JSON list of C-alpha atoms in Angstrom, two decimals:
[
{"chain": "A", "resi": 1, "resn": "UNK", "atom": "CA", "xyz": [24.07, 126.37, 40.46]},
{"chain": "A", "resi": 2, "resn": "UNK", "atom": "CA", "xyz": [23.45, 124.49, 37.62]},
{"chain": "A", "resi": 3, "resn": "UNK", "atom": "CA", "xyz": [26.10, 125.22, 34.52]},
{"chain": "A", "resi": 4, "resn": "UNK", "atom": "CA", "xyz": [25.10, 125.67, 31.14]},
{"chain": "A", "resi": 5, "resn": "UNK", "atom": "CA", "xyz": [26.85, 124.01, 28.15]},
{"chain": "A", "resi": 6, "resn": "UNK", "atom": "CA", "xyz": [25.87, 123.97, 24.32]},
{"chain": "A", "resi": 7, "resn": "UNK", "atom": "CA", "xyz": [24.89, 120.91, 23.09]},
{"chain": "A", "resi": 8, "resn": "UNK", "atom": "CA", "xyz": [26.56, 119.25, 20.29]},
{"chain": "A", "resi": 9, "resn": "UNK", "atom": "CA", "xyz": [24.09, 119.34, 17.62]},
{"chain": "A", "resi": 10, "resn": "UNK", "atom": "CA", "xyz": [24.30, 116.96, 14.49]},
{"chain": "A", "resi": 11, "resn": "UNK", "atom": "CA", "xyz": [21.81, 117.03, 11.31]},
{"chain": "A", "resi": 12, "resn": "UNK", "atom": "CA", "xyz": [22.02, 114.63, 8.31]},
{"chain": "A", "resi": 13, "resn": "UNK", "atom": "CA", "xyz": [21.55, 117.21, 5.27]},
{"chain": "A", "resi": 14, "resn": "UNK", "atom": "CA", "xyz": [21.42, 114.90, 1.46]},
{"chain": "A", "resi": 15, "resn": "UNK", "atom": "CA", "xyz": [22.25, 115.86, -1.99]},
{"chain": "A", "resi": 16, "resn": "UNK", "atom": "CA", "xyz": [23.44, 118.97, -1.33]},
{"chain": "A", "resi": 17, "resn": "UNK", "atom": "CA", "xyz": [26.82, 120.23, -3.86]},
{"chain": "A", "resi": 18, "resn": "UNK", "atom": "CA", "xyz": [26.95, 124.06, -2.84]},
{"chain": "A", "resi": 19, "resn": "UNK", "atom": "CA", "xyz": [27.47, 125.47, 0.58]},
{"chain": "A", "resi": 20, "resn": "UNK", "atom": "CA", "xyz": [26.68, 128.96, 1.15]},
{"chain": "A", "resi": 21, "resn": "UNK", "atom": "CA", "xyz": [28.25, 131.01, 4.05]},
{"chain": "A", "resi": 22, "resn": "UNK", "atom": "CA", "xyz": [27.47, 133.86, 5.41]},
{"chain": "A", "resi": 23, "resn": "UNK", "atom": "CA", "xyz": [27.71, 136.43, 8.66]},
{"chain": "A", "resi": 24, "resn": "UNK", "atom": "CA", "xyz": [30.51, 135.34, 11.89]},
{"chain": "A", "resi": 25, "resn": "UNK", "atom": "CA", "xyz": [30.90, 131.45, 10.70]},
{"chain": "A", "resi": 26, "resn": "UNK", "atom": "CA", "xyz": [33.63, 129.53, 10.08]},
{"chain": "A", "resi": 27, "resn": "UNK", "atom": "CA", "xyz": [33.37, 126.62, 8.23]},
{"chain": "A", "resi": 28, "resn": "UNK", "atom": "CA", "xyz": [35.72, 123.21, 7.59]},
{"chain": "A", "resi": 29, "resn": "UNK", "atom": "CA", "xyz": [34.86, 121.25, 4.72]},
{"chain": "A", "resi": 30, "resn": "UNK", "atom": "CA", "xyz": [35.76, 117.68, 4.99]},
{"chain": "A", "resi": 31, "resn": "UNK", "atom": "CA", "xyz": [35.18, 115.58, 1.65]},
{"chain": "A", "resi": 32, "resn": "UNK", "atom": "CA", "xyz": [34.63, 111.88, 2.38]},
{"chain": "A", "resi": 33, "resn": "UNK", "atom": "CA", "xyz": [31.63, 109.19, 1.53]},
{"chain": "A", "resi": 34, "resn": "UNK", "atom": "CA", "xyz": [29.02, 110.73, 3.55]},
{"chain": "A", "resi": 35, "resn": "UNK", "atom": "CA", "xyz": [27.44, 113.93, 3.82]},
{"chain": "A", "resi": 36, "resn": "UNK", "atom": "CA", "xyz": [26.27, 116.17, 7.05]},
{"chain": "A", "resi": 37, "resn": "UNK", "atom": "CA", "xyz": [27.26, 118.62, 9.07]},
{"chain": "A", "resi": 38, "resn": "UNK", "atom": "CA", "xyz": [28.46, 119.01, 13.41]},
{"chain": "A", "resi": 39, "resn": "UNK", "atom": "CA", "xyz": [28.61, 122.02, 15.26]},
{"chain": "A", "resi": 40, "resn": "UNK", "atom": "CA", "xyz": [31.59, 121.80, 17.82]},
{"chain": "A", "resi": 41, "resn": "UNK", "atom": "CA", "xyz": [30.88, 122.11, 21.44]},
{"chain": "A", "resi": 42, "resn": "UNK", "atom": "CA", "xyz": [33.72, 124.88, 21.87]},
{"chain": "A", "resi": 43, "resn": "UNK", "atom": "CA", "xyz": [31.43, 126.88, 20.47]},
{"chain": "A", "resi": 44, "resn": "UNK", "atom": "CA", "xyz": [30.00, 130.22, 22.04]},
{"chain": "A", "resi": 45, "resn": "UNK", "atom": "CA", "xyz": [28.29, 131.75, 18.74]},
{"chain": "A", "resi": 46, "resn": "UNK", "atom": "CA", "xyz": [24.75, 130.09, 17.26]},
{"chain": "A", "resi": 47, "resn": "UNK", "atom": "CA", "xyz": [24.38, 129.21, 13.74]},
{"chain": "A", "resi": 48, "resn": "UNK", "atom": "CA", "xyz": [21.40, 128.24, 11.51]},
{"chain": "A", "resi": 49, "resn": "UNK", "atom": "CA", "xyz": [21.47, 125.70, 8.96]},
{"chain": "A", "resi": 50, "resn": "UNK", "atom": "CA", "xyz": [19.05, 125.52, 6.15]},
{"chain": "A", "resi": 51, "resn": "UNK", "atom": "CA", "xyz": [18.84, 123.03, 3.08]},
{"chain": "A", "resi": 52, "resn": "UNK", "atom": "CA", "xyz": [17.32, 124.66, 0.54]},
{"chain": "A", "resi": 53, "resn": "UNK", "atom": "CA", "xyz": [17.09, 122.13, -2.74]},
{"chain": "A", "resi": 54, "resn": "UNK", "atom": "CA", "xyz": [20.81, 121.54, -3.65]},
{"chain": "A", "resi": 55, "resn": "UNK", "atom": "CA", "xyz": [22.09, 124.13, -1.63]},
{"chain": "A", "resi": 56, "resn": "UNK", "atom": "CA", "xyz": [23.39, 124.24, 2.24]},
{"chain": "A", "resi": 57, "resn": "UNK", "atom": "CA", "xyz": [23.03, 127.61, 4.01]},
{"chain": "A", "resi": 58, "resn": "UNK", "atom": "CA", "xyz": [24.49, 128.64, 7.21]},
{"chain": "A", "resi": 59, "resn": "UNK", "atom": "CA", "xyz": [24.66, 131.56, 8.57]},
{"chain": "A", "resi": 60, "resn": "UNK", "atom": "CA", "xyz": [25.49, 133.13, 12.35]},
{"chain": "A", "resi": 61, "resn": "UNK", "atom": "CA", "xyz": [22.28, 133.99, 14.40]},
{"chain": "A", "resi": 62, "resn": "UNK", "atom": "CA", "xyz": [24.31, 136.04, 17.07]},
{"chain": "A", "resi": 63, "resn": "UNK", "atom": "CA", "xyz": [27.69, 138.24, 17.42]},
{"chain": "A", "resi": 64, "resn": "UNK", "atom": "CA", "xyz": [30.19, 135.16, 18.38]},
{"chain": "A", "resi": 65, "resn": "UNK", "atom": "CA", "xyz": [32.38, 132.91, 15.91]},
{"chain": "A", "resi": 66, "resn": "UNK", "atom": "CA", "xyz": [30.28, 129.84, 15.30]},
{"chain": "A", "resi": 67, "resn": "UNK", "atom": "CA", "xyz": [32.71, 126.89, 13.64]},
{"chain": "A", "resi": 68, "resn": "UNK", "atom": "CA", "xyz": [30.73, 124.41, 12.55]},
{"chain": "A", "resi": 69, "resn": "UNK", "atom": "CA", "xyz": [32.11, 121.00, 10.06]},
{"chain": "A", "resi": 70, "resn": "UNK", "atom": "CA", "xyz": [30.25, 120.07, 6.74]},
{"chain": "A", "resi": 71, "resn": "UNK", "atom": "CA", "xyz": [30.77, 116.35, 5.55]},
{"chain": "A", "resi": 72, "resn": "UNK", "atom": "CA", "xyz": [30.56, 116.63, 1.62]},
{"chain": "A", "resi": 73, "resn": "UNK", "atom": "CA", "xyz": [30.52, 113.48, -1.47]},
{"chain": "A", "resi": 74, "resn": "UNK", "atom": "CA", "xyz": [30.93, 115.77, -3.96]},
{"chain": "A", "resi": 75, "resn": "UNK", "atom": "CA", "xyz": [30.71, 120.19, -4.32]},
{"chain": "A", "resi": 76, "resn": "UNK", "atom": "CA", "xyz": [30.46, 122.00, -7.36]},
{"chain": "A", "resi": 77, "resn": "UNK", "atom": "CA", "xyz": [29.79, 125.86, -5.07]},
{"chain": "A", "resi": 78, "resn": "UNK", "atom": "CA", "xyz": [31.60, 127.47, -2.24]},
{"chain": "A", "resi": 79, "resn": "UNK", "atom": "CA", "xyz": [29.90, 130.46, -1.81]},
{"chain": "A", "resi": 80, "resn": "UNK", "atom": "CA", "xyz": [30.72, 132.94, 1.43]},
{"chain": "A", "resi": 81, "resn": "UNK", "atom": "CA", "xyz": [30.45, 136.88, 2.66]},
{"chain": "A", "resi": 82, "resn": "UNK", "atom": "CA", "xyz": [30.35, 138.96, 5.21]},
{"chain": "A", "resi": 83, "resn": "UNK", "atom": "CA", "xyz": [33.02, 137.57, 7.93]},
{"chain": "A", "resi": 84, "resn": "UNK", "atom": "CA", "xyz": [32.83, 134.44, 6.74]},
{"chain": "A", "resi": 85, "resn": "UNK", "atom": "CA", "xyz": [35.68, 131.39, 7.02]},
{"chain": "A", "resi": 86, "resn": "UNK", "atom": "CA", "xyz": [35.71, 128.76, 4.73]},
{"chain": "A", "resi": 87, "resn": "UNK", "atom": "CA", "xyz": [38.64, 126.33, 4.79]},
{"chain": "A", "resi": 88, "resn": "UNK", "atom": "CA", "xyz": [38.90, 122.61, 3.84]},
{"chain": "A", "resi": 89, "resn": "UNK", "atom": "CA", "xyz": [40.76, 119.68, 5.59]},
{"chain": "A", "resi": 90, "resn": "UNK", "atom": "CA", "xyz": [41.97, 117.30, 3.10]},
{"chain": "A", "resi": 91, "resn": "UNK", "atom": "CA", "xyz": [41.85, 117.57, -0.37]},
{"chain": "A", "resi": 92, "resn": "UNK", "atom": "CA", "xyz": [38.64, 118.33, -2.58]},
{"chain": "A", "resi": 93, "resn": "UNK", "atom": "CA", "xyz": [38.92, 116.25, -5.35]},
{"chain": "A", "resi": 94, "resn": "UNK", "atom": "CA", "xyz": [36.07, 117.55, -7.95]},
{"chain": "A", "resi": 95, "resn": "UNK", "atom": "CA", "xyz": [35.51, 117.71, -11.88]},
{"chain": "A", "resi": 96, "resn": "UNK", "atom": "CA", "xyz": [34.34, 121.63, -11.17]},
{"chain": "A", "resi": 97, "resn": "UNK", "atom": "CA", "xyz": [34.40, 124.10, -8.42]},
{"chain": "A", "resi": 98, "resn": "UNK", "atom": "CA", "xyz": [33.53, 127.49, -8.19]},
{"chain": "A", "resi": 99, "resn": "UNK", "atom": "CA", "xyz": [34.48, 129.23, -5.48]},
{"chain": "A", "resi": 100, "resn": "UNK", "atom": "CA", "xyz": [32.52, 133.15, -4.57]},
{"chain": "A", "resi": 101, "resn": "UNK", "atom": "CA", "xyz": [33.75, 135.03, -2.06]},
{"chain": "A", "resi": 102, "resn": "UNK", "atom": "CA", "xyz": [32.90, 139.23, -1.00]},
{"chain": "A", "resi": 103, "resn": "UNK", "atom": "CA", "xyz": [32.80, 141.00, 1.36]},
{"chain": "A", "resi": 104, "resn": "UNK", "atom": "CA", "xyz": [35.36, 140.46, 4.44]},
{"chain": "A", "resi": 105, "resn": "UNK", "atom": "CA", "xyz": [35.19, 136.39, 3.57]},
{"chain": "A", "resi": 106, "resn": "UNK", "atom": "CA", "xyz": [38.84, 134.52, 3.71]},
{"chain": "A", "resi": 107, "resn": "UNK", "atom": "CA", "xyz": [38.68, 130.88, 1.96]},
{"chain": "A", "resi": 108, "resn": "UNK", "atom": "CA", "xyz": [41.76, 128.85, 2.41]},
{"chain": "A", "resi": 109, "resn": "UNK", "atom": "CA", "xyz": [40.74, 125.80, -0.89]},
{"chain": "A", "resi": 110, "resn": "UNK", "atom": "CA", "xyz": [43.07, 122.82, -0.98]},
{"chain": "A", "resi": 111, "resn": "UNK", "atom": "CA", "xyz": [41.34, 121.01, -4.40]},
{"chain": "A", "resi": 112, "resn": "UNK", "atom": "CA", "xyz": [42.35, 118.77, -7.21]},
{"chain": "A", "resi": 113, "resn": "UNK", "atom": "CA", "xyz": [39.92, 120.01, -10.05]},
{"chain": "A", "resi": 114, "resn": "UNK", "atom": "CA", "xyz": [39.80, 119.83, -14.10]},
{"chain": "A", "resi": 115, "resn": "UNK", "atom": "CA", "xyz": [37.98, 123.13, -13.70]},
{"chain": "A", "resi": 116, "resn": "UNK", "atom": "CA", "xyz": [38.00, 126.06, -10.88]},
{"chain": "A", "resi": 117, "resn": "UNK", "atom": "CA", "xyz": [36.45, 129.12, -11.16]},
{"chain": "A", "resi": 118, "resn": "UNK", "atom": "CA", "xyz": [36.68, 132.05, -8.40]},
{"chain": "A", "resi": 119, "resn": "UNK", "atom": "CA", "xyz": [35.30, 135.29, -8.10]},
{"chain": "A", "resi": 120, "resn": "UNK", "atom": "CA", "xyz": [36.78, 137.83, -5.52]},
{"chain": "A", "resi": 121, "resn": "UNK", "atom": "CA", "xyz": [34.96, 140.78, -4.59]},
{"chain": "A", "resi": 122, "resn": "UNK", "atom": "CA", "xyz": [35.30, 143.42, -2.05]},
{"chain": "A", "resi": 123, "resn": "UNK", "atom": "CA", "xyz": [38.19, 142.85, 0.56]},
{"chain": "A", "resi": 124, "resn": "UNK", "atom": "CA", "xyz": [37.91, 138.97, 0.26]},
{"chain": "A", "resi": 125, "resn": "UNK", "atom": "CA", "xyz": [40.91, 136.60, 0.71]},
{"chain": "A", "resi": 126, "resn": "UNK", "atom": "CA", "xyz": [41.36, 133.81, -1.04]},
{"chain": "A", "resi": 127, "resn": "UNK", "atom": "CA", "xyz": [44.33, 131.37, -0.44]},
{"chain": "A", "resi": 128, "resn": "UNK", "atom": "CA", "xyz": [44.46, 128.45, -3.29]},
{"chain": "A", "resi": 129, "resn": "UNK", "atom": "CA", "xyz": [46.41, 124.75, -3.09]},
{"chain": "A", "resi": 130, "resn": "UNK", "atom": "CA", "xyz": [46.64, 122.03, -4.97]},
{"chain": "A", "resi": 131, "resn": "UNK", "atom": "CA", "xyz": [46.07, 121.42, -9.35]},
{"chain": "A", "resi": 132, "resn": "UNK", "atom": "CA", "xyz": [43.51, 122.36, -11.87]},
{"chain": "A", "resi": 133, "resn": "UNK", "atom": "CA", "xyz": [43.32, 121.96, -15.62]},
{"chain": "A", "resi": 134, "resn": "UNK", "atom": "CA", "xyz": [41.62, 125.49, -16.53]},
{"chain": "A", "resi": 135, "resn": "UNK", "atom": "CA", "xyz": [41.32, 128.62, -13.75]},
{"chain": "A", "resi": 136, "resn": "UNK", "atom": "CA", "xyz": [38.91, 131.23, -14.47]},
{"chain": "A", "resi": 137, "resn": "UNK", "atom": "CA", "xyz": [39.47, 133.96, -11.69]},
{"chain": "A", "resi": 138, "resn": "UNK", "atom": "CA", "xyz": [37.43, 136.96, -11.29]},
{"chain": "A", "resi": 139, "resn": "UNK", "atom": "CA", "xyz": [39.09, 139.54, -9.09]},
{"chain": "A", "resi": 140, "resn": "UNK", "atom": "CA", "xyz": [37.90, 143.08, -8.07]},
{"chain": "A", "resi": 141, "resn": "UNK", "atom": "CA", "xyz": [40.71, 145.92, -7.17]},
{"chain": "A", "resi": 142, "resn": "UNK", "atom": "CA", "xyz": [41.41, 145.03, -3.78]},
{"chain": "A", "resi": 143, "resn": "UNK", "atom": "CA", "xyz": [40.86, 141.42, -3.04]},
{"chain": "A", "resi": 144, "resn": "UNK", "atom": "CA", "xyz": [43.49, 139.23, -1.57]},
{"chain": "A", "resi": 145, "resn": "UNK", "atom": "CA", "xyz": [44.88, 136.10, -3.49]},
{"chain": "A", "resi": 146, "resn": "UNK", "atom": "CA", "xyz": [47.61, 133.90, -2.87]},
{"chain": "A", "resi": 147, "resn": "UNK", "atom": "CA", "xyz": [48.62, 130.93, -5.23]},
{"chain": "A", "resi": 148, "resn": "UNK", "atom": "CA", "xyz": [51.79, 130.14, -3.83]},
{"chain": "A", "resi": 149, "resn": "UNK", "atom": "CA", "xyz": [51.12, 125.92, -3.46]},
{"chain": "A", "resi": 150, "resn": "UNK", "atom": "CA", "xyz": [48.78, 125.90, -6.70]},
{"chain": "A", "resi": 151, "resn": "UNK", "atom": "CA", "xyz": [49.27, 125.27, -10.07]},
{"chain": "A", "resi": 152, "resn": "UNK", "atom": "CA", "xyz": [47.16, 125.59, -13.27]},
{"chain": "A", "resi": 153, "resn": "UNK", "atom": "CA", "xyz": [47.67, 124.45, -16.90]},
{"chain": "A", "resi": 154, "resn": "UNK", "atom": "CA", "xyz": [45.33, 127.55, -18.03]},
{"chain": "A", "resi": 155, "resn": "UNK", "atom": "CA", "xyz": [44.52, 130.45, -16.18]},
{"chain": "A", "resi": 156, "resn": "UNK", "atom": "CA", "xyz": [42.22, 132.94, -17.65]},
{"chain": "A", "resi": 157, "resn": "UNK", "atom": "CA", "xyz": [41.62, 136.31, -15.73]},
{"chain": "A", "resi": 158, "resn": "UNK", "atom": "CA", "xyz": [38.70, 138.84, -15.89]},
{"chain": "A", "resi": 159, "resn": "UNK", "atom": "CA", "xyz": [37.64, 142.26, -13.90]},
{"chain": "A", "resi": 160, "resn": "UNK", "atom": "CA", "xyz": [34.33, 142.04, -12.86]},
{"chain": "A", "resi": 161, "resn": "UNK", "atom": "CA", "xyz": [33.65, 144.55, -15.34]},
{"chain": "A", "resi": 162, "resn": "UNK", "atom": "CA", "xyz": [34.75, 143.30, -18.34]},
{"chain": "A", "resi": 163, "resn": "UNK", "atom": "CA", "xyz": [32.60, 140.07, -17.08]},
{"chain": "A", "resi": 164, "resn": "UNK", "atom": "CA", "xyz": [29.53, 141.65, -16.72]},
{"chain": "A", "resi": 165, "resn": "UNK", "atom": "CA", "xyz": [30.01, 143.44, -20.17]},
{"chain": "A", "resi": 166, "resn": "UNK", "atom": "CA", "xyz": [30.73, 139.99, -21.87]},
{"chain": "A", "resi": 167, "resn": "UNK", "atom": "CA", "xyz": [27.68, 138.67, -20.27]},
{"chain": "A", "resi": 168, "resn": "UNK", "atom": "CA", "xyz": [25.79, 141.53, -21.61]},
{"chain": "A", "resi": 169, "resn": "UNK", "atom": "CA", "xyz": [27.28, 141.34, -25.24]},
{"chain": "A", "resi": 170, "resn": "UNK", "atom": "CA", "xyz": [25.90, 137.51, -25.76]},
{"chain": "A", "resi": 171, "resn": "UNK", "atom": "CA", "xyz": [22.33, 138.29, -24.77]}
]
């Protein structure tokens, strides 16, 4: 009886700066000189993997935990939802970052920015390390945050309300 075993699959995505995450995925982001993405062969869940322009998408294509490892130069966007798991190994050392999580997502960001803005929406956890120069946070009612190892010169925070109502005010 012949056994079956998932195949360790390896692409070689370019010039992408945002990842987007969504459904049962969790995701390690890994910043050094070249860019792609592995899918472990531990893995029991299936994930799909689309480049669209600047932009990375993966998202589960069954029930099961898919982990999968994205190789980045430089991101600018972490965006994730649903059950998604973003963490990163390493610093992320980046001039900007936004980070947008809702839904059940959990993001555990180690970076060394000059700017980070985050937006937390539904029952989304995020955990924050490391420095920045100016935070922006946007944070719903019942979000999880924890800034226990991270520090910020500035820090400037916003309901998503009174966002959208600024946004609407300087049309």
């Amino acid at each position: 009886m012949a056994t079956e075993k998932q195949p360790v699959k390896i692409s070689a995505p370019k010039n992408f700066d945002k990842v987007v995450v969504s459904g049962n995925v969790e995701v390690t982001l890994i910043q050094n000189g070249t860019e792609g993405i592995s899918y472990a062969d531990d893995n029991s869940g299936k994930v799909k993997v689309i480049q669209d322009g600047t932009a990375l998408k993966i998202t589960s294509a069954d029930n099961q935990v898919a982990k999968v490892t994205v190789y980045v130069k430089s991101i600018y966007r972490v965006m994730a939802s649903d059950d998604a798991v973003v963490k990163t190994e390493g610093k992320l050392n980046v001039t900007n970052l936004q980070v947008l999580l809702s839904g059940n997502a959990v993001a555990k960001i180690d970076s060394k920015t000059e700017s980070l803005y985050t937006v937390i929406a539904d029952r989304a956890d995020l955990k924050l390390s490391g420095t920045t120069q100016n935070h922006s946070l946007v944070m719903g009612s019942t979000p999880k945050l924890n800034l226990d190892r991270f520090a910020a010169v500035n820090t400037v925070m916003n309901t998503p309300e009174a966002t959208i109502q600024t946004a609407a005010l300087s049309k």
